[in-house]
Coordinates of C-alpha atoms in Angstrom, one line a residue:
M1 CA 80.4 80.4 18.9
A2 CA 76.9 79.4 18.4
K3 CA 76.0 76.3 19.4
K4 CA 75.1 73.8 16.8
S5 CA 71.0 73.3 17.3
R6 CA 70.2 69.7 17.6
Q7 CA 68.2 68.1 15.3
R8 CA 65.5 65.8 16.4
K9 CA 65.0 62.6 14.2
P10 CA 61.9 62.2 12.2
Q11 CA 59.5 60.1 13.9
L12 CA 58.2 57.5 11.4
K13 CA 54.1 57.5 12.1
R14 CA 51.8 54.7 11.7
P15 CA 49.6 54.5 9.2
P16 CA 45.8 55.4 10.7
E17 CA 44.6 51.8 9.9
A18 CA 47.3 50.4 11.5
R19 CA 46.8 52.4 14.5
A20 CA 43.0 51.9 14.0
R21 CA 43.7 48.3 13.8
K22 CA 46.1 47.8 16.8
S23 CA 43.4 50.1 19.2
A24 CA 40.9 47.6 17.8
L25 CA 42.3 44.2 18.9
V26 CA 42.9 45.4 22.6
A27 CA 39.8 47.0 23.6
P28 CA 40.3 49.6 26.3
A29 CA 40.0 48.4 29.6
T30 CA 36.9 50.7 31.4
Y31 CA 35.9 48.1 33.5
K32 CA 36.7 45.9 36.5
P33 CA 36.3 41.9 37.0
W34 CA 33.7 42.3 39.9
Q35 CA 31.5 44.5 37.5
V36 CA 31.5 41.8 34.8
A37 CA 30.6 39.0 37.0
V38 CA 27.9 40.9 38.5
V39 CA 26.3 41.5 35.0
C40 CA 26.4 38.3 34.2
L41 CA 24.9 37.1 37.4
V42 CA 22.2 39.3 37.0
L43 CA 21.8 38.2 33.4
A44 CA 21.5 34.9 34.4
L45 CA 19.2 35.2 37.0
S46 CA 17.0 37.6 35.2
T47 CA 16.5 35.5 32.1
L48 CA 15.9 32.0 34.2
L49 CA 13.1 33.9 36.0
T50 CA 11.6 35.3 33.0
F51 CA 11.4 31.8 31.5
Q52 CA 11.1 29.9 34.3
G53 CA 7.5 28.8 33.6
V54 CA 9.2 26.8 30.4
R55 CA 9.4 23.9 33.0
H56 CA 5.8 23.1 33.6
N57 CA 5.3 22.7 29.4
G58 CA 4.7 19.5 28.1
F59 CA 5.9 18.0 24.3
L60 CA 3.7 19.8 21.8
T61 CA 2.0 18.1 18.9
Y62 CA 3.9 20.2 16.6
D63 CA 6.9 18.7 15.8
D64 CA 7.9 18.1 19.5
M65 CA 6.3 14.5 19.0
D66 CA 8.8 14.2 15.8
Y67 CA 11.8 15.1 17.4
V68 CA 11.9 14.0 21.2
G69 CA 8.4 12.2 22.0
Q70 CA 7.8 9.6 19.6
N71 CA 11.4 9.6 18.3
L72 CA 12.5 6.2 18.7
D73 CA 16.1 6.8 17.5
V74 CA 16.2 9.6 20.2
H75 CA 15.0 7.2 22.8
H76 CA 18.0 4.7 22.4
G77 CA 20.1 7.6 23.4
I78 CA 23.9 8.0 22.9
T79 CA 25.0 5.0 20.9
I80 CA 27.3 4.0 17.6
E81 CA 24.0 3.4 15.7
S82 CA 21.8 6.5 17.2
I83 CA 25.0 8.8 16.2
E84 CA 25.6 7.2 13.3
W85 CA 21.9 8.1 12.3
A86 CA 22.1 11.7 13.4
F87 CA 24.7 11.9 11.0
T88 CA 22.9 10.4 7.7
T89 CA 18.9 11.0 8.4
R90 CA 16.9 13.7 6.9
R91 CA 14.3 13.3 9.2
V92 CA 11.9 16.3 9.4
S93 CA 13.6 17.6 6.2
N94 CA 16.4 19.1 7.6
W95 CA 20.5 17.9 8.8
H96 CA 21.5 18.9 12.0
P97 CA 23.4 15.6 13.8
L98 CA 24.4 17.7 16.3
T99 CA 20.7 18.7 17.5
W100 CA 19.6 15.0 17.1
I101 CA 22.5 14.1 19.7
S102 CA 21.7 16.7 22.3
H103 CA 18.0 15.6 22.2
M104 CA 19.4 11.8 22.9
V105 CA 21.4 12.9 25.5
D106 CA 18.6 14.7 27.1
W107 CA 16.3 11.6 26.8
S108 CA 19.1 9.5 28.6
L109 CA 18.9 12.3 31.4
Y110 CA 15.1 13.0 31.8
G111 CA 13.7 10.5 29.9
N112 CA 9.8 11.2 29.1
N113 CA 9.8 14.1 31.5
P114 CA 9.3 17.2 29.2
A115 CA 10.7 19.8 32.2
G116 CA 14.1 18.2 32.1
H117 CA 14.0 19.0 28.1
H118 CA 12.8 22.3 28.7
L119 CA 15.0 23.5 30.9
T120 CA 18.0 22.1 28.8
N121 CA 16.7 25.1 26.1
L122 CA 16.4 28.0 28.9
F123 CA 20.1 26.8 29.8
L124 CA 21.8 27.2 26.1
H125 CA 19.7 30.4 26.1
T126 CA 20.8 31.8 29.7
A127 CA 24.3 30.7 28.3
N128 CA 23.7 32.4 24.9
A129 CA 23.2 35.7 26.3
I130 CA 26.1 35.8 28.7
L131 CA 28.5 34.5 25.9
L132 CA 27.1 37.4 23.7
F133 CA 27.7 40.1 26.3
L134 CA 31.2 38.9 26.9
L135 CA 32.5 38.7 23.2
L136 CA 30.5 42.3 22.9
L137 CA 32.7 43.6 26.0
Y138 CA 35.9 41.5 24.5
I139 CA 35.9 43.4 21.2
T140 CA 34.8 46.7 22.3
G141 CA 35.7 47.1 25.8
F142 CA 32.3 49.0 26.8
L143 CA 30.4 47.4 29.7
G144 CA 27.2 49.1 29.9
R145 CA 26.4 48.9 25.9
S146 CA 27.5 45.1 26.2
A147 CA 25.2 44.5 29.2
M148 CA 22.2 46.3 27.3
V149 CA 22.5 44.2 24.1
A150 CA 22.6 41.1 26.0
F151 CA 19.6 42.0 28.0
L152 CA 17.8 42.8 25.2
F153 CA 18.6 39.7 23.4
A154 CA 17.8 37.5 26.6
L155 CA 14.4 39.3 27.4
H156 CA 13.0 40.2 23.9
P157 CA 9.3 38.2 23.2
A158 CA 10.2 37.6 19.7
H159 CA 12.7 35.1 21.2
V160 CA 10.1 33.1 23.2
E161 CA 9.5 30.7 20.4
S162 CA 13.2 29.6 20.1
V163 CA 13.3 29.3 23.8
A164 CA 10.2 27.5 25.1
W165 CA 9.0 25.1 21.9
L166 CA 11.6 22.0 22.7
A167 CA 11.9 21.3 18.4
E168 CA 13.4 24.7 18.5
R169 CA 16.6 23.4 20.3
K170 CA 18.5 23.9 17.3
D171 CA 18.1 27.8 17.5
V172 CA 19.6 28.1 20.7
L173 CA 22.3 25.3 20.2
C174 CA 23.2 27.0 17.0
A175 CA 23.5 30.5 18.2
F176 CA 25.5 29.3 21.4
F177 CA 28.1 28.1 18.6
F178 CA 27.7 30.8 16.3
L179 CA 28.7 33.2 19.4
A180 CA 31.9 31.0 20.3
T181 CA 32.9 30.9 16.7
L182 CA 32.9 35.0 16.9
F183 CA 34.4 34.8 19.8
A184 CA 37.4 32.3 18.8
Y185 CA 37.8 34.3 16.0
A186 CA 38.6 37.3 18.2
W187 CA 40.9 35.6 20.5
N188 CA 42.7 34.6 17.2
L189 CA 43.0 37.8 16.3
R190 CA 44.7 39.1 19.3
K191 CA 47.9 36.2 18.8
P192 CA 47.3 34.4 15.8
S193 CA 48.0 31.1 15.6
W194 CA 46.5 27.7 13.5
K195 CA 45.3 26.1 16.9
R196 CA 43.2 29.2 17.4
Y197 CA 42.1 29.3 13.9
L198 CA 41.4 25.4 14.0
L199 CA 38.9 26.3 17.1
V200 CA 37.2 28.7 15.2
I201 CA 36.6 26.0 12.3
C202 CA 35.8 23.1 14.8
A203 CA 33.0 26.1 16.6
F204 CA 31.6 26.9 13.2
A205 CA 31.5 23.4 12.1
C206 CA 29.4 22.4 15.2
A207 CA 26.9 25.6 14.5
L208 CA 26.4 24.3 10.9
M209 CA 25.5 20.5 12.7
S210 CA 22.9 22.4 14.8
K211 CA 21.3 24.4 12.4
P212 CA 22.2 25.1 8.9
M213 CA 21.1 28.9 9.2
A214 CA 24.8 29.2 10.4
V215 CA 25.7 29.4 6.8
T216 CA 25.8 33.5 7.1
L217 CA 28.6 33.4 9.7
P218 CA 31.6 33.8 7.3
L219 CA 29.8 37.4 6.3
T220 CA 29.1 38.2 9.9
L221 CA 33.0 37.5 10.6
L222 CA 33.5 40.4 8.3
L223 CA 31.3 42.6 9.4
L224 CA 33.0 42.4 12.6
D225 CA 36.6 42.9 10.2
I226 CA 34.8 46.5 9.8
W227 CA 33.6 46.9 13.4
P228 CA 34.5 47.0 16.1
L229 CA 37.5 45.2 15.1
R230 CA 38.2 47.9 12.3
R231 CA 40.8 45.4 10.6
I232 CA 39.7 47.7 7.8
S233 CA 38.6 51.1 7.5
F234 CA 36.2 53.9 5.5
E235 CA 38.0 56.7 6.9
S236 CA 41.8 55.9 6.1
Q237 CA 41.7 53.9 3.3
A238 CA 40.8 54.4 -0.7
R239 CA 38.3 52.7 -2.4
A240 CA 40.3 50.3 -4.3
Q241 CA 42.4 49.9 -1.4
W242 CA 39.8 49.1 0.7
F243 CA 38.5 46.5 -1.7
A244 CA 41.9 44.8 -1.8
S245 CA 41.8 44.6 1.8
F246 CA 38.6 43.4 2.1
W247 CA 39.4 40.8 -0.6
K248 CA 42.1 39.7 1.4
L249 CA 40.1 39.2 4.8
C250 CA 37.8 36.9 2.5
L251 CA 40.5 34.9 1.3
E252 CA 41.9 34.1 4.8
K253 CA 38.2 32.9 5.7
W254 CA 37.9 30.2 2.4
P255 CA 37.8 27.3 4.8
L256 CA 34.5 28.8 6.5
F257 CA 33.1 29.9 3.1
I258 CA 33.4 26.4 1.8
M259 CA 32.0 24.8 4.7
A260 CA 29.0 27.0 4.8
I261 CA 28.6 25.9 0.7
S262 CA 28.5 22.5 1.7
S263 CA 25.9 22.7 4.2
S264 CA 23.7 25.0 1.7
I265 CA 23.7 22.3 -0.5
I266 CA 23.3 19.3 2.0
T267 CA 20.3 21.3 3.5
Y268 CA 18.8 22.1 0.3
I269 CA 19.1 18.0 -0.8
A270 CA 17.7 17.3 2.7
Q271 CA 14.4 19.7 2.2
R272 CA 13.9 19.1 -1.3
A273 CA 13.8 15.1 -0.4
G274 CA 11.2 16.1 2.1
H275 CA 9.1 18.0 -0.2
S276 CA 9.6 21.0 2.1
V277 CA 11.1 23.4 -0.9
A278 CA 8.9 25.2 -3.0
L279 CA 9.7 25.5 -6.8
L280 CA 10.0 29.0 -9.0
Q281 CA 6.9 27.3 -10.9
Q282 CA 4.8 27.4 -7.7
L283 CA 6.7 31.2 -6.3
P284 CA 7.9 33.1 -8.7
L285 CA 11.5 34.9 -7.7
W286 CA 9.4 38.3 -8.3
Q287 CA 6.5 37.4 -5.7
R288 CA 9.6 35.9 -3.1
T289 CA 11.1 39.6 -3.6
L290 CA 8.4 41.2 -2.6
N291 CA 7.3 39.1 0.1
A292 CA 10.9 39.4 1.6
A293 CA 10.8 43.0 1.8
I294 CA 7.4 42.9 3.5
G295 CA 8.9 40.4 5.7
Y296 CA 12.0 42.2 6.4
C297 CA 10.0 45.3 7.6
R298 CA 7.5 43.2 9.6
Y299 CA 10.4 41.8 11.9
L300 CA 11.7 45.2 11.9
L301 CA 8.2 46.3 13.4
L302 CA 8.6 43.0 15.7
T303 CA 11.6 44.0 17.3
F304 CA 10.5 47.5 18.6
W305 CA 6.8 46.4 18.7
P306 CA 6.4 42.7 19.6
N307 CA 2.5 42.6 19.3
P308 CA 0.6 40.7 18.4
L309 CA 3.0 37.7 18.5
T310 CA 1.8 34.6 16.2
A311 CA 2.3 30.5 16.3
Y312 CA 2.2 30.7 12.6
Y313 CA 2.2 33.4 9.8
Y314 CA 0.6 31.9 7.0
Y315 CA 1.6 33.0 3.4
D316 CA -0.7 34.6 1.3
V317 CA 0.3 33.3 -2.2
V318 CA -3.0 34.5 -3.7
H319 CA -3.6 38.3 -2.5
I320 CA 0.2 40.1 -2.5
L321 CA 0.2 43.7 -1.2
Y322 CA 1.6 45.5 -3.9
A323 CA 1.6 48.8 -2.0
A324 CA 3.1 47.1 1.1
A325 CA 6.1 45.8 -0.6
I326 CA 6.9 49.2 -2.4
L327 CA 6.7 50.9 0.9
S328 CA 8.6 48.2 2.3
I329 CA 11.4 48.3 -0.3
V330 CA 11.4 52.4 -0.3
A331 CA 12.0 51.9 3.7
L332 CA 14.6 49.3 3.4
A333 CA 16.5 51.3 0.7
L334 CA 16.1 54.4 2.9
I335 CA 17.6 52.8 6.0
T336 CA 20.3 51.5 4.2
I337 CA 21.6 54.7 2.3
A338 CA 21.6 56.6 5.7
C339 CA 23.7 53.8 7.4
W340 CA 25.8 53.9 4.4
R341 CA 26.4 57.9 4.9
F342 CA 27.1 57.8 8.2
R343 CA 29.5 54.6 7.8
K344 CA 32.5 56.7 8.7
D345 CA 31.5 57.9 11.8
K346 CA 29.0 55.7 13.0
T347 CA 29.8 52.6 11.3
Y348 CA 28.3 50.5 14.2
C349 CA 24.9 51.2 12.3
L350 CA 26.3 49.5 9.0
V351 CA 27.3 47.1 10.5
G352 CA 24.5 46.3 12.8
W353 CA 22.2 46.8 9.8
L354 CA 23.6 44.5 7.4
W355 CA 23.8 41.9 10.3
F356 CA 20.2 41.9 10.5
L357 CA 19.5 42.0 6.8
G358 CA 22.3 39.0 6.0
T359 CA 21.8 36.6 8.7
F360 CA 17.9 36.7 7.7
V361 CA 18.8 35.6 4.1
P362 CA 18.4 31.9 4.4
V363 CA 14.9 32.0 5.9
I364 CA 13.5 35.6 4.2
G365 CA 11.7 33.6 1.8
F366 CA 14.3 33.6 -1.5
V367 CA 14.9 29.9 -1.2
Q368 CA 11.1 29.1 0.4
V369 CA 10.8 26.4 2.6
G370 CA 7.4 25.2 4.3
E371 CA 4.4 27.1 4.0
Q372 CA 5.1 30.1 6.4
F373 CA 5.1 33.6 5.6
M374 CA 7.8 34.3 8.5
A375 CA 8.2 33.0 12.2
E376 CA 9.4 34.7 15.2
R377 CA 12.3 31.8 15.8
Y378 CA 14.0 33.5 12.9
T379 CA 14.9 36.7 14.6
Y380 CA 17.1 34.6 17.7
L381 CA 20.7 35.6 15.6
P382 CA 19.1 38.8 13.4
L383 CA 17.9 41.0 15.8
I384 CA 21.2 41.1 17.3
G385 CA 22.3 43.6 14.9
I386 CA 19.5 45.9 15.8
F387 CA 20.4 45.8 19.2
I388 CA 24.0 46.8 18.4
A389 CA 23.0 49.5 16.4
V390 CA 20.9 51.1 18.2
V391 CA 22.2 50.8 21.8
W392 CA 25.5 52.2 20.3
L393 CA 23.5 55.1 18.9
I394 CA 22.0 56.1 21.8
G395 CA 25.0 55.5 23.9
E396 CA 27.2 58.0 21.7
A397 CA 24.3 60.2 22.0
V398 CA 24.0 60.7 25.7
A399 CA 27.5 60.1 26.6
K400 CA 28.6 63.6 26.9
S401 CA 25.8 64.7 28.8
P402 CA 25.5 62.9 32.6
Q403 CA 21.9 64.2 32.8
L404 CA 21.1 62.2 29.9
R405 CA 23.3 59.3 30.6
V406 CA 21.6 59.0 34.0
A407 CA 18.1 59.2 32.6
T408 CA 19.4 56.7 30.1
Q409 CA 20.5 54.0 32.0
L410 CA 16.9 54.2 34.4
L411 CA 15.0 54.0 31.5
A412 CA 17.0 51.0 30.4
I413 CA 16.8 49.4 33.7

């Protein structure tokens, strides 16, 4: 008798998006703990040594006196009255109570000695660089690329203003809680729970209370959902299905969007009360759009060639450079189209580019605050997107060639 052939039971294959989701939330362990410790140590020492000169700085007459030097409310230190003042004041046309409280703590520790205040800024910047490295390592699993992005963030000349200017404590403090929110979000996705999600909300609230520029954070989380978390994928989902999945990801973040909108309204009211917001009659929307396009390209140029750096970039409301505006719009459109065309196999380029564009929106000039055209301190968070796109693009290009990989590592050092 012929033996009956054994029939194999058909194996159910998971859909591609499910496989991508699992692999994204559990990043490959291509590193060892001692390597992570070494990178953190070198990153911290490099940042501290590079910026150690700030300890010799004093209080600048440019806003430092309003924030610290001559602010009697800050000089009172941490009291019930001073904390109440921090949450209700609209001084310097902003609402950032956590920033005020951090200055109060510094005054209690260092008094009128500016060195301690500046060192706090430096320590926060160092912590931000390390946190950025650990965040990228946690969600991607790439040690070298994550380290390179962190070093670029820590040592880029455009970030000097945020670190060395005492009034910009709000930049480094906001960035710390911004990155902490991203980390808490990725941590929650590993093992979702309401307690972990509450940590995300609390960290985001702290970021908003440090500087309202953090209002773009919910959109940044959506970008991380696309890459590297890959909770949705351009490769495996049809267009209608992709938008349905994207909408679900938006809905799960509804508390964060409400917080961002509320912070935007409070900030707008505070800045209008301080007469810092330009009206449409003073600066038409079409002119703001042209200048915003020029601003984006100027920031992009500043990223790759930070020279010269300027303390104040004046807004020329009389002479509009139409040719520069048109070329800028064309350049932005071409970069966006290129990133979109390679969205499937080089998703990090699209995510990094949209990070750069999106996090600049509050300060790019659509709502013109103050008289400056642009400012280097505004690049503190947005440049992370460009660093990610460039580093990952180069990393993939040289990954298959040992010679190029070694040369690239030496060049990076």
